[in-house]
Short mmCIF file of C-alpha atoms in Angstrom, two decimals:
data_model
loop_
_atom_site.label_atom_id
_atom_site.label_comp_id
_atom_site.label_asym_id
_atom_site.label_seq_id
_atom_site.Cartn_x
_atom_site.Cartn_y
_atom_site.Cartn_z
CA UNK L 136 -8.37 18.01 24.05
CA UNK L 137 -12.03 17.46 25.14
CA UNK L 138 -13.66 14.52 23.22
CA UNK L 139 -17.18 13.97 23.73
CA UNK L 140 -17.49 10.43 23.47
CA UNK L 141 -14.90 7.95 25.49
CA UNK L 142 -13.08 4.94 23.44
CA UNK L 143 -15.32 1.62 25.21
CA UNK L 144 -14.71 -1.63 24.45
CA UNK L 145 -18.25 -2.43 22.30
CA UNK L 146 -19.31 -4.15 19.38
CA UNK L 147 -21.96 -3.62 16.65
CA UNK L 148 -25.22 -6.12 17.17
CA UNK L 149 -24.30 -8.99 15.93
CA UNK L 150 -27.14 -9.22 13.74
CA UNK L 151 -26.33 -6.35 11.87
CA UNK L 152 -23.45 -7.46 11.62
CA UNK L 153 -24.44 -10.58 9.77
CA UNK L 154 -26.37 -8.81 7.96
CA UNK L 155 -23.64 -6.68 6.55
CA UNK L 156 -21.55 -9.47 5.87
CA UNK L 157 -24.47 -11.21 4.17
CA UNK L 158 -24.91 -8.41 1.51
CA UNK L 159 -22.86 -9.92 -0.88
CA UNK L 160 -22.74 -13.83 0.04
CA UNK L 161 -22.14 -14.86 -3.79
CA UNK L 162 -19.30 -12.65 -4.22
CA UNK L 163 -18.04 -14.16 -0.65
CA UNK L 164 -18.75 -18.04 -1.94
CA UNK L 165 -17.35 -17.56 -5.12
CA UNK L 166 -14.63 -14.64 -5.26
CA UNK L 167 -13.20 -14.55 -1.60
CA UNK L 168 -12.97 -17.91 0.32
CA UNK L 169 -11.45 -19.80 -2.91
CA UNK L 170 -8.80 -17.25 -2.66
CA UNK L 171 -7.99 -18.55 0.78
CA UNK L 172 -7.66 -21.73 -0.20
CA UNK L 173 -4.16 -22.00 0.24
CA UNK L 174 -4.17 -20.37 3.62
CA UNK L 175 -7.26 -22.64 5.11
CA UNK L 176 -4.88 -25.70 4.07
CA UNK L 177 -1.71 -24.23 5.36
CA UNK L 178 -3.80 -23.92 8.90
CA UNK L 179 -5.12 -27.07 9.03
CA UNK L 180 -1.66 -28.86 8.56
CA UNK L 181 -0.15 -26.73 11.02
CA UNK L 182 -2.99 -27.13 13.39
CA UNK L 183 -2.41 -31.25 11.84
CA UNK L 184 -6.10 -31.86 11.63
CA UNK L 185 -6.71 -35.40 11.65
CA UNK L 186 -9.29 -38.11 11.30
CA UNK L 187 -12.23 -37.06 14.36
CA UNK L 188 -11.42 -34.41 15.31
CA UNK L 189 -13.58 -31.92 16.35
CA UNK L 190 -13.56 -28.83 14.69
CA UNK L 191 -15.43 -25.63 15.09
CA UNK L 192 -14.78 -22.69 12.80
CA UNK L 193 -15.73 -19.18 14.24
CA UNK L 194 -17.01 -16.56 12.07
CA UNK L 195 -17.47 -19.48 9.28
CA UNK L 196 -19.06 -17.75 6.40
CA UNK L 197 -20.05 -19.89 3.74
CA UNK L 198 -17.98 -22.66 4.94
CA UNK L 199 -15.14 -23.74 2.74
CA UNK L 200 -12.59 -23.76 5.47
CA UNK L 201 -14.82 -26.81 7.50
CA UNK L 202 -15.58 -28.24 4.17
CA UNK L 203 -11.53 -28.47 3.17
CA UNK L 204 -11.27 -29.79 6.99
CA UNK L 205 -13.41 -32.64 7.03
CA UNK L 206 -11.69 -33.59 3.87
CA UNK L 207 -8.89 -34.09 6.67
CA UNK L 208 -10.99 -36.32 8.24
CA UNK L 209 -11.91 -33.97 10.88
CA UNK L 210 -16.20 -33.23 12.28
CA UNK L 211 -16.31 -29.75 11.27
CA UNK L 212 -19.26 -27.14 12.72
CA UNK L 213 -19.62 -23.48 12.16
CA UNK L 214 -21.29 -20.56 13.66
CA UNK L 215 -21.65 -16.74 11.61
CA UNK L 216 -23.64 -13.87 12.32
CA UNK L 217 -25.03 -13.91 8.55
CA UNK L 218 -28.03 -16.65 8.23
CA UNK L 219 -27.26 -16.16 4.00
CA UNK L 220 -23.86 -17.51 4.55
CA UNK L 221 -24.59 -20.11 6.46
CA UNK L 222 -27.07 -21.53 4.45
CA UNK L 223 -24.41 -21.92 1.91
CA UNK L 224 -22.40 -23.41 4.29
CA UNK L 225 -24.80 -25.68 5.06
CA UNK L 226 -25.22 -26.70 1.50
CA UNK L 227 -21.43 -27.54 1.34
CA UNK L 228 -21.28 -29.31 4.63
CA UNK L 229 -24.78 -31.11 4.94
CA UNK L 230 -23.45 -33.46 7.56
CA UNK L 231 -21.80 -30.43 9.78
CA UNK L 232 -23.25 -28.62 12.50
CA UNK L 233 -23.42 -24.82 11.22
CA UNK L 234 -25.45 -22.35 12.83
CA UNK L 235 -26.28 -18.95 12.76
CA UNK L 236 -25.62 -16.84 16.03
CA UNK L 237 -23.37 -14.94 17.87
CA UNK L 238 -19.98 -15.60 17.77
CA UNK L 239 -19.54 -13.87 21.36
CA UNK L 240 -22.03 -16.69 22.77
CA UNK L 241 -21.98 -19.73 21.04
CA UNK L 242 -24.48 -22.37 21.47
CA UNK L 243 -22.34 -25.23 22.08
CA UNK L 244 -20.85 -25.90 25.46
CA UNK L 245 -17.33 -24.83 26.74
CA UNK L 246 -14.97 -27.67 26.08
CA UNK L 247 -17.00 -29.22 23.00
CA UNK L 248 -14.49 -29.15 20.69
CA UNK L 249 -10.95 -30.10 20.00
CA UNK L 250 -9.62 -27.26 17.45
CA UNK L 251 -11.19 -23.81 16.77
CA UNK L 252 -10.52 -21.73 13.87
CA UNK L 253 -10.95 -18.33 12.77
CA UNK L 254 -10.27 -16.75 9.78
CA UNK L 255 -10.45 -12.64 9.84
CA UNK L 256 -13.64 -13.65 11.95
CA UNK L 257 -11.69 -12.42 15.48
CA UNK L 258 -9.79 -9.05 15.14
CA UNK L 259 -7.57 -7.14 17.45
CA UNK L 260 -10.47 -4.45 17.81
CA UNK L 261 -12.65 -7.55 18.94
CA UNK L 262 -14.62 -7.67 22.36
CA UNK L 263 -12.71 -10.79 23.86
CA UNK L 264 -9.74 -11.14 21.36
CA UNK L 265 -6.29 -11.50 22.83
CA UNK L 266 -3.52 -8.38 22.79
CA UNK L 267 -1.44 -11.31 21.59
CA UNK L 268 -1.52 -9.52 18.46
CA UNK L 269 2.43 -10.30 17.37
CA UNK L 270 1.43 -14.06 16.96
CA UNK L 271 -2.44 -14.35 15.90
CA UNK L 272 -2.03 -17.73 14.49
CA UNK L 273 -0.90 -19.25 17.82
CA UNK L 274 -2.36 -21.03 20.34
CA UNK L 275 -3.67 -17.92 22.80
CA UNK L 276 -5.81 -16.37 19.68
CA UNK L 277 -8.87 -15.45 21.99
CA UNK L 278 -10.80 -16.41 24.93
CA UNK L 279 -14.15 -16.88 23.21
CA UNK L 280 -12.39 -19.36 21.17
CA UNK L 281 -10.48 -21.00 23.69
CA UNK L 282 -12.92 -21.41 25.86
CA UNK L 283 -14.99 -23.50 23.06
CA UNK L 284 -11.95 -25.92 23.24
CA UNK L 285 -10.66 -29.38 25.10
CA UNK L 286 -7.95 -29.12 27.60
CA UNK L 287 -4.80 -29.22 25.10
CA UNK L 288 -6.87 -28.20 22.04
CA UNK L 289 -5.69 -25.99 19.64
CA UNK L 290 -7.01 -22.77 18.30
CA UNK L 291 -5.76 -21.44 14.96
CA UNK L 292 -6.64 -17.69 14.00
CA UNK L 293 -5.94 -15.55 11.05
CA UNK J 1304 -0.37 -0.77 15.23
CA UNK J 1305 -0.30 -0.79 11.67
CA UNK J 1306 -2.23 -3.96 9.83
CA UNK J 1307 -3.35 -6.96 11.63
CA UNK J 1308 -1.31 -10.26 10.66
CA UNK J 1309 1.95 -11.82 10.83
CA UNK J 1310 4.82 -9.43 9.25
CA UNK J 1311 7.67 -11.07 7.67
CA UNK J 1312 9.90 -8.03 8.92
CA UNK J 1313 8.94 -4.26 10.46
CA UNK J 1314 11.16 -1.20 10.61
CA UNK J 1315 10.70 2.55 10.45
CA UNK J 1316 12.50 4.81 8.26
CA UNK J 1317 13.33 9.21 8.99
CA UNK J 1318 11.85 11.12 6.39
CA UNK J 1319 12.51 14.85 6.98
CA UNK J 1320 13.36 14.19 10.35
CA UNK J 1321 9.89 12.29 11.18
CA UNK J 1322 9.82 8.81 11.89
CA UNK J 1323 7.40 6.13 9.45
CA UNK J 1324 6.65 2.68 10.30
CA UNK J 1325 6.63 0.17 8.00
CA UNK J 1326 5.19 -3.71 7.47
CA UNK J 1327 6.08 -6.36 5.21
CA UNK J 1328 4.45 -9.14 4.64
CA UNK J 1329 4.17 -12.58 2.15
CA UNK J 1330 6.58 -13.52 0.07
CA UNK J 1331 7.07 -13.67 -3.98
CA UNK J 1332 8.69 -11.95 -7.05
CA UNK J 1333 6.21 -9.55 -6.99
CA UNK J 1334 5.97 -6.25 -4.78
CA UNK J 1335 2.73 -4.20 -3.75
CA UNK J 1336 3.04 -1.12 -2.17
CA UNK J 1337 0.37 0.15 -0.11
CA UNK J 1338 0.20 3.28 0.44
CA UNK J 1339 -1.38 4.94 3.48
CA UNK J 1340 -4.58 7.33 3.19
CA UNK J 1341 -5.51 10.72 5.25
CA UNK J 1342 -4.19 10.00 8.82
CA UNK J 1343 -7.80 9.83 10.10
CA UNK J 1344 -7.16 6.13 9.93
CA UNK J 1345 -3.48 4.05 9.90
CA UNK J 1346 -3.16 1.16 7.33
CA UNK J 1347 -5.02 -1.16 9.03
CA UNK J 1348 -8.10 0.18 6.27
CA UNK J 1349 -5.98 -2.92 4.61
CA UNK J 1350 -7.19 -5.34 6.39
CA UNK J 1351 -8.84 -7.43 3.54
CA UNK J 1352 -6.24 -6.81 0.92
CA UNK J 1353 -3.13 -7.99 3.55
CA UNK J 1354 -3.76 -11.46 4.33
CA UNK J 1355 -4.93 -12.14 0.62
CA UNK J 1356 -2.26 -10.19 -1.74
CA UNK J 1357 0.26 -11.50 0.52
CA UNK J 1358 -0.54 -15.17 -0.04
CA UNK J 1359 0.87 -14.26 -2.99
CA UNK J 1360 2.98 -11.17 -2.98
CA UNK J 1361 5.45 -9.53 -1.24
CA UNK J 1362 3.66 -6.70 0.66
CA UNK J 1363 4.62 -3.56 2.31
CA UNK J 1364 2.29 -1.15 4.04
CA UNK J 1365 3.40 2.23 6.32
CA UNK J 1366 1.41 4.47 7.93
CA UNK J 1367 0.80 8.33 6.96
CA UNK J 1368 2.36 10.86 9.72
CA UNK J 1369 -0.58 11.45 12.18
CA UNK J 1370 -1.60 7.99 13.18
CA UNK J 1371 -0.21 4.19 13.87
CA UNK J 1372 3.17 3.77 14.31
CA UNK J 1373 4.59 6.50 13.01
CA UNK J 1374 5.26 10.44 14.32
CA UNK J 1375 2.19 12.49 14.78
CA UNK J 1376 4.20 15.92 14.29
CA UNK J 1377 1.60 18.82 14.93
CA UNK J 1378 3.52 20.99 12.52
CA UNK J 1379 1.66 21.38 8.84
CA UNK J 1380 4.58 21.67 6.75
CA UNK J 1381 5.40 17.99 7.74
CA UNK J 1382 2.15 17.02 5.50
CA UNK J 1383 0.79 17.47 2.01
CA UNK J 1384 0.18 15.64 -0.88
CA UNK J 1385 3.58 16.12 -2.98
CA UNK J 1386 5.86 14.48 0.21
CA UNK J 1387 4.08 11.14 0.87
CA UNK J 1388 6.26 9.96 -2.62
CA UNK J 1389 9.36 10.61 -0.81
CA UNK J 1390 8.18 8.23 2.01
CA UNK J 1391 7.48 5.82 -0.44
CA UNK J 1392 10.80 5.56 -2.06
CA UNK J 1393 12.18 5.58 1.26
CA UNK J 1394 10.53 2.49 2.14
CA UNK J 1395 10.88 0.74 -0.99
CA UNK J 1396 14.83 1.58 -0.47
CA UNK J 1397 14.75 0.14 3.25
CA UNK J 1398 13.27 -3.22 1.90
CA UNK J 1399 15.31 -3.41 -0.83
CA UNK J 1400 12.81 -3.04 -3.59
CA UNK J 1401 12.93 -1.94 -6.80
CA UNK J 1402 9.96 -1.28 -8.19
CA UNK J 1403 6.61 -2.33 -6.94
CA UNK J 1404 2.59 -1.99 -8.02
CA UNK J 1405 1.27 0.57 -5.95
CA UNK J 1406 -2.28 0.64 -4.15
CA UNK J 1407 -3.83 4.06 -2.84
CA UNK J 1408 -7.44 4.86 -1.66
CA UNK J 1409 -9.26 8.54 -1.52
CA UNK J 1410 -6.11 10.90 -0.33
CA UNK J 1411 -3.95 7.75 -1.04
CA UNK J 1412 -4.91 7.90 -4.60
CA UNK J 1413 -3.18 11.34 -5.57
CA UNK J 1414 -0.02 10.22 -3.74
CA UNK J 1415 0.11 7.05 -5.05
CA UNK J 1416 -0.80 9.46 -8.48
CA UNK J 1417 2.99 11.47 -7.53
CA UNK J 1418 4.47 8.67 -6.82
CA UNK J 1419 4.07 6.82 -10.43
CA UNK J 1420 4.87 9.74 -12.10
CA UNK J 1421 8.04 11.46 -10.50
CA UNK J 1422 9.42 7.90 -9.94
CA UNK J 1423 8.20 5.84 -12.80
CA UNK J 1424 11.34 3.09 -12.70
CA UNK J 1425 9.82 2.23 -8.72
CA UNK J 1426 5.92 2.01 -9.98
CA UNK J 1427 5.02 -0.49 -12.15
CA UNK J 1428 1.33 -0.54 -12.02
CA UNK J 1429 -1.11 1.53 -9.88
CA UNK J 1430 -4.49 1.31 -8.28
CA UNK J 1431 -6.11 3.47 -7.52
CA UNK J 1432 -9.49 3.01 -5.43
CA UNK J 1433 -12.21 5.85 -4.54
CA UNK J 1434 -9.08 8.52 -5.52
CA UNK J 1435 -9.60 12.07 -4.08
CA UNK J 1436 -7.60 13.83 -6.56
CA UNK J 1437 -8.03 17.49 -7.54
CA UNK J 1438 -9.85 16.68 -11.34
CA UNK J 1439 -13.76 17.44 -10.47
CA UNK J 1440 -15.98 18.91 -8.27
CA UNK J 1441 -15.99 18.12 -4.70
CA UNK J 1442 -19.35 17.32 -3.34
CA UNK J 1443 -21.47 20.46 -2.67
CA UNK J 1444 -22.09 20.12 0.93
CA UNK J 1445 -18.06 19.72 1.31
CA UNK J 1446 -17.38 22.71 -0.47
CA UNK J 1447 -19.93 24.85 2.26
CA UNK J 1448 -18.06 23.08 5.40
CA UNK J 1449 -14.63 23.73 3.83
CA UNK J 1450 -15.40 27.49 3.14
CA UNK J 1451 -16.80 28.02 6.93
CA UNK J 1452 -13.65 25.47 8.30
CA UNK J 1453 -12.34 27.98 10.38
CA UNK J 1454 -15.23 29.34 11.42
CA UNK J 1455 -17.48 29.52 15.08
CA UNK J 1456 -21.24 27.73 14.58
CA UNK J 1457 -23.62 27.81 16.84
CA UNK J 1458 -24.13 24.42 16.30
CA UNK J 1459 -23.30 21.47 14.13
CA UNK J 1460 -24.79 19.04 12.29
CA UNK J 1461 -24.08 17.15 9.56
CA UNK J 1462 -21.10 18.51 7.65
CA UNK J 1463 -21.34 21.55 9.36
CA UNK J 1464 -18.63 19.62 12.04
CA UNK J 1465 -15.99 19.38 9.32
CA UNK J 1466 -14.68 22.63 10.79
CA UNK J 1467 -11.84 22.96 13.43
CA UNK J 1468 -13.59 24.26 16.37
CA UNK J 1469 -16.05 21.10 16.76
CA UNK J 1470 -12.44 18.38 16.01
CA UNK J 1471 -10.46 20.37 18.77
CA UNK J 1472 -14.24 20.29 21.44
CA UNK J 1473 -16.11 17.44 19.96
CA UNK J 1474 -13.24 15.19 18.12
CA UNK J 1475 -15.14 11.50 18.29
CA UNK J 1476 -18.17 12.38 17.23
CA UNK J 1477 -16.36 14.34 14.22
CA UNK J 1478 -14.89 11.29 13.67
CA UNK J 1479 -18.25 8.34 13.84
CA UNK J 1480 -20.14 11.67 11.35
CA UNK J 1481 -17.37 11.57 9.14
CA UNK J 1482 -17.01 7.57 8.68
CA UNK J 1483 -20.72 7.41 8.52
CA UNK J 1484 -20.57 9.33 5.17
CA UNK J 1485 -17.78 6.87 4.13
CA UNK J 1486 -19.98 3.69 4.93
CA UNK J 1487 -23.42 4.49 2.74
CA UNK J 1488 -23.97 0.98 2.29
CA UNK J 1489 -26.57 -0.04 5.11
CA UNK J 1490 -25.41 -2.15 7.88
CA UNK J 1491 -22.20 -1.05 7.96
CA UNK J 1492 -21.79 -0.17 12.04
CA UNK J 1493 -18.97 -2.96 11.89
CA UNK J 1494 -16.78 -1.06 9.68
CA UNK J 1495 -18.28 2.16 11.46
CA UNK J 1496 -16.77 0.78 14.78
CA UNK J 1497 -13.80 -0.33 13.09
CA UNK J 1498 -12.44 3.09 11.55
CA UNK J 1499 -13.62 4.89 14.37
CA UNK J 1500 -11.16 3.21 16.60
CA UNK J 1501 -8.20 3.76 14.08
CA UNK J 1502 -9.43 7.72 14.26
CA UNK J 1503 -9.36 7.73 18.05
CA UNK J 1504 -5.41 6.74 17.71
CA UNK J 1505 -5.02 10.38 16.25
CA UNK J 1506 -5.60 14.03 17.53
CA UNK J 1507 -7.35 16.83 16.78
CA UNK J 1508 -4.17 18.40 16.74
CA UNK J 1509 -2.35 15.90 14.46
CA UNK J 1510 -5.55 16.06 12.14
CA UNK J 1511 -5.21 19.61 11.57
CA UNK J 1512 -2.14 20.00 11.24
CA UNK J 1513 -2.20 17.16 8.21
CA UNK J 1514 -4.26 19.30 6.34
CA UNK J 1515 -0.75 20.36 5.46
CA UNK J 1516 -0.02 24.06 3.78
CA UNK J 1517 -1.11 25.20 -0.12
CA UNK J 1518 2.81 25.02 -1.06
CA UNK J 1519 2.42 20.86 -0.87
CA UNK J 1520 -0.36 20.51 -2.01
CA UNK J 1521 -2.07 18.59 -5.30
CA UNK J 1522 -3.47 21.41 -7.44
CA UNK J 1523 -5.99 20.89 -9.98
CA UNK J 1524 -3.43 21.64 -12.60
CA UNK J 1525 -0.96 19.84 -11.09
CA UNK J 1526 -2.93 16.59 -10.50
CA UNK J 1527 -4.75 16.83 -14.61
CA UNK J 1528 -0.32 16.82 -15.37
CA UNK J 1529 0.31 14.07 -13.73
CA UNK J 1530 -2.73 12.05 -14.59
CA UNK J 1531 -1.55 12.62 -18.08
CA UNK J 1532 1.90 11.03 -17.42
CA UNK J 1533 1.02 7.82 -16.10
CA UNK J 1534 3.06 5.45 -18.11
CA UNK J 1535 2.43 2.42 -15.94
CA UNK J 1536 -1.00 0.04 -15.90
CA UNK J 1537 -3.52 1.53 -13.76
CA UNK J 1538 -7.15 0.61 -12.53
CA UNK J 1539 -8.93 2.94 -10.96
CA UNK J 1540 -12.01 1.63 -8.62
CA UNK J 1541 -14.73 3.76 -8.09
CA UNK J 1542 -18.31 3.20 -6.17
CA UNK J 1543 -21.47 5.58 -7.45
CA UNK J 1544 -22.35 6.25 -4.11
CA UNK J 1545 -19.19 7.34 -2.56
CA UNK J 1546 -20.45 10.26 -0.08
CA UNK J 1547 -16.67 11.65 0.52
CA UNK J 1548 -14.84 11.49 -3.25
CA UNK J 1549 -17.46 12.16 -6.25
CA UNK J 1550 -17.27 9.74 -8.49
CA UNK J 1551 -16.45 12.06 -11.30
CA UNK J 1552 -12.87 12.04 -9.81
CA UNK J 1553 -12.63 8.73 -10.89
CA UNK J 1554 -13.71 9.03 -14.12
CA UNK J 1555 -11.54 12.12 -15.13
CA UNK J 1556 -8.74 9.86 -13.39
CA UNK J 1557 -9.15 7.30 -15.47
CA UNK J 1558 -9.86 9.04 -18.77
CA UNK J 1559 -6.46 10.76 -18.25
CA UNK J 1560 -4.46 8.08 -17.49
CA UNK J 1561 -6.07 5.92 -19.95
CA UNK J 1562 -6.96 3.48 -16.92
CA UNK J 1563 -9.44 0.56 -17.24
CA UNK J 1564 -12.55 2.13 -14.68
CA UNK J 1565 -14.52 0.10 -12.44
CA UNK J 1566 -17.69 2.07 -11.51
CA UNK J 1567 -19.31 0.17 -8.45
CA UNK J 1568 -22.58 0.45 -8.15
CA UNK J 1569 -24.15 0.95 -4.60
CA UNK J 1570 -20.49 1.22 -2.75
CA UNK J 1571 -19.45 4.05 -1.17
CA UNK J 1572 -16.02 5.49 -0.23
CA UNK J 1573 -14.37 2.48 1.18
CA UNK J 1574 -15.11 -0.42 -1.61
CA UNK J 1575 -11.55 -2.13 -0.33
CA UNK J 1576 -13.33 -2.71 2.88
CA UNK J 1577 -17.08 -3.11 2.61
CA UNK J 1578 -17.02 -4.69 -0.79
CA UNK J 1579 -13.56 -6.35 -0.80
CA UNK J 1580 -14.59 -9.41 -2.10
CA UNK J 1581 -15.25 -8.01 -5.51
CA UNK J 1582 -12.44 -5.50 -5.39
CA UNK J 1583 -9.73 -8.08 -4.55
CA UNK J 1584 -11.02 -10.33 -7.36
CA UNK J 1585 -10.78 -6.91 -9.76
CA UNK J 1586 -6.93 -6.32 -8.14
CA UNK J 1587 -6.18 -10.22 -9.33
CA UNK J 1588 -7.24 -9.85 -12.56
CA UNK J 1589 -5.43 -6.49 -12.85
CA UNK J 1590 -1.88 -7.55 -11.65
CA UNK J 1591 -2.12 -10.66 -13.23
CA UNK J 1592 -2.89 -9.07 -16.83
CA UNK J 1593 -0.38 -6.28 -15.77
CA UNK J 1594 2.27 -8.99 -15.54
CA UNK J 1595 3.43 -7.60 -11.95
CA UNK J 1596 4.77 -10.76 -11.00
CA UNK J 1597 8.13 -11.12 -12.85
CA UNK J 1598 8.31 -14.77 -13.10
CA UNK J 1599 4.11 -15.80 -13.26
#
């Protein structure tokens, strides 16, 4: 077989890719986060989000999952490619820090935060994400999010 | 492998001597089966529908011959549209399940199509999204590259490299033309990137050879038969600007069957992915109304 093209390691611009995402933001506000309402709780009280901590969710979209975590008490910020999502978030979370950027280089420091989340934000076929593909919603999801975290923070992806 | 998550249980199961791997994941009275599409891709094409349906559902997924975990045989009579069914049934029987609402998209429609009607007691409701059954016109531009297939060209462009000369010298960039007629919407390189990587897992010599021989395959007759013996619930989804299956196979799906139609407008072939938040909010309000769950 001769193939043309090799199989890299890449990743679309991020912009486009918020851009793409963005297309539909009601239908994501309304339709698809409530339906992972369940699964955004069951994280959170595995992950046993408390009072302070410091949360960032990865890939946040229009930012139910921080809102349901600072119900736990916890100071939730966000980062998505997709500046229309976002500025939902930031409607539901006007005390959170939610920005718009790339997920790959996020604008806080390493070591800002004491959980990081991801929800279908961080895929196996993601630059960065771990081949610990058996057990995504452990501790070793990813090295971009890890690297966000305290020493002894947790990091919860679905 | 397979669809990104956390499986409840994996396993394969022989079908005609090949091996097919299976997933399982969730938990709940109810059972949907989704089936695989064209071994271009494996089932991670899922990927939106998994870690939702299972919140709530029992869900099993295995991939087509060609591509994830299961065989790639490079024989054609292991493929064709009338023998996916049996590797549905064989699944269902190696997780213990009785009957189950089945999911297909494009190819995965027509099987998914076989597989509620010559086993009606293991389908109890059926989706079918973007279906590429045999009931209207193909696309005109398909219709040219499938009558020069086997044919040399000088060159190729555009659907001029569906033909097997270019997949056997020029496979990956066969595979980002083809998935760029898939994704119409604009912005779509994510999902571009993200299908082109399941195609890589495959062969130009696995991909031919699923093109499968005439004796398996749906025929027009065959396919307006069974569209007429649905007896289950069925939804069939459909975008207007699906570059791969016309929309009119849709329709004429639907008007057989006598399933509710969702036309929508702007998608193209892969609404499950790139629009997935409306299409998993149309699945919800289809299994709920068609009672899949036995105890809601």
């Amino acid at each position: 077989m001769t193939n043309d093209i090799e199989v890299t390691q890449r990743h679309a611009d991020w912009t486009v890719v918020g851009r793409g995402w963005g297309h539909a933001v009601e239908n994501f506000a309304t339709l698809s986060e409530p339906a992972n309402v369940r699964e955004y709780v069951s994280m959170h009280e595995h992950l046993r989000i408390g009072p302070g901590d410091r949360l960032l969710d990865i890939a946040c979209g229009s930012g139910l999952a921080v809102e349901l975590a600072h119900l736990s008490g916890a100071v939730g910020a966000g980062i998505d490619a997709s500046e229309r999502l976002v500025a939902v978030a930031c409607d539901r979370n006007p005390d959170a820090d939610m920005q718009v950027g790339d997920m790959h280089a996020p604008p806080s420091a390493d070591g800002t935060f004491d959980v990081v989340t991801s929800f279908r934000g961080i895929w196996g076929t993601t630059p960065e994400a771990s081949t610990n593909r058996s057990r995504p919603n452990q501790t070793r999801a990813s090295p971009l999010a890890s690297r966000r975290c305290t020493g002894g923070c947790h990091v919860g992806r679905r | 492998m397979l669809v990104e998550g956390d499986p409840v249980a994996t396993g394969t199961v022989r079908v005609r001597g090949q091996r097919i791997a299976w997933q399982e994941f969730g938990a709940g009275d109810g059972v949907v089966l989704l089936m695989p599409t064209w071994c271009i891709v494996h089932t991670d094409f899922w990927r939106h529908q998994v870690p939702w349906l299972s919140q709530r559902y029992r869900v099993l997924a295995f991939d087509e011959l060609g591509n994830g975990a299961s065989d790639r045989p490079t024989d054609p009579e292991h493929y064709g549209d009338l023998l996916v069914a049996d590797e549905a049934v064989a699944v269902l029987d190696a997780c213990a399940v009785e009957h189950a609402a089945v999911m297909g998209v494009s190819q995965g429609g027509p099987w998914a199509l076989a597989l509620a009607v010559r086993h009606p007691d293991r389908v109890n409701a059926a989706v079918f999204i973007a279906p590429n059954a045999p009931l209207a016109a193909e696309h005109a531009e398909c219709v040219a590259a499938d009558e020069r297939f086997n044919d040399v060209h000088a060159s190729h462009d555009g659907w001029s490299k569906w033909n097997r000369h270019y997949w056997l010298s020029n496979f990956h960039d066969f595979l980002r033309f083809f998935f760029s007629q898939c994704f119409t919407e604009p912005d779509s390189q994510e999902q571009i990137d993200h299908f082109f990587d399941m195609g890589a897992q495959t062969t130009p010599e696995a991909l031919l050879a699923s093109l499968g021989t005439d004796a398996n395959q749906l025929t027009a007759e065959l396919a307006s038969s069974y569209a007429r013996r649905v007896r289950c619930p069925s939804l069939v989804i459909h975008g207007d600007q699906d570059a791969i299956t016309p929309l009119a196979r849709g329709e004429e799906l639907a008007r057989l069957a006598g399933s509710e139609l969702i036309v929508m407008a702007g998608s193209g072939h892969e609404p499950q992915c790139r629009n997935h938040e409306v299409v998993n909010a149309h699945i919800n309000s289809f299994l709920e109304t068609a009672n899949v769950r036995r105890h809601p």
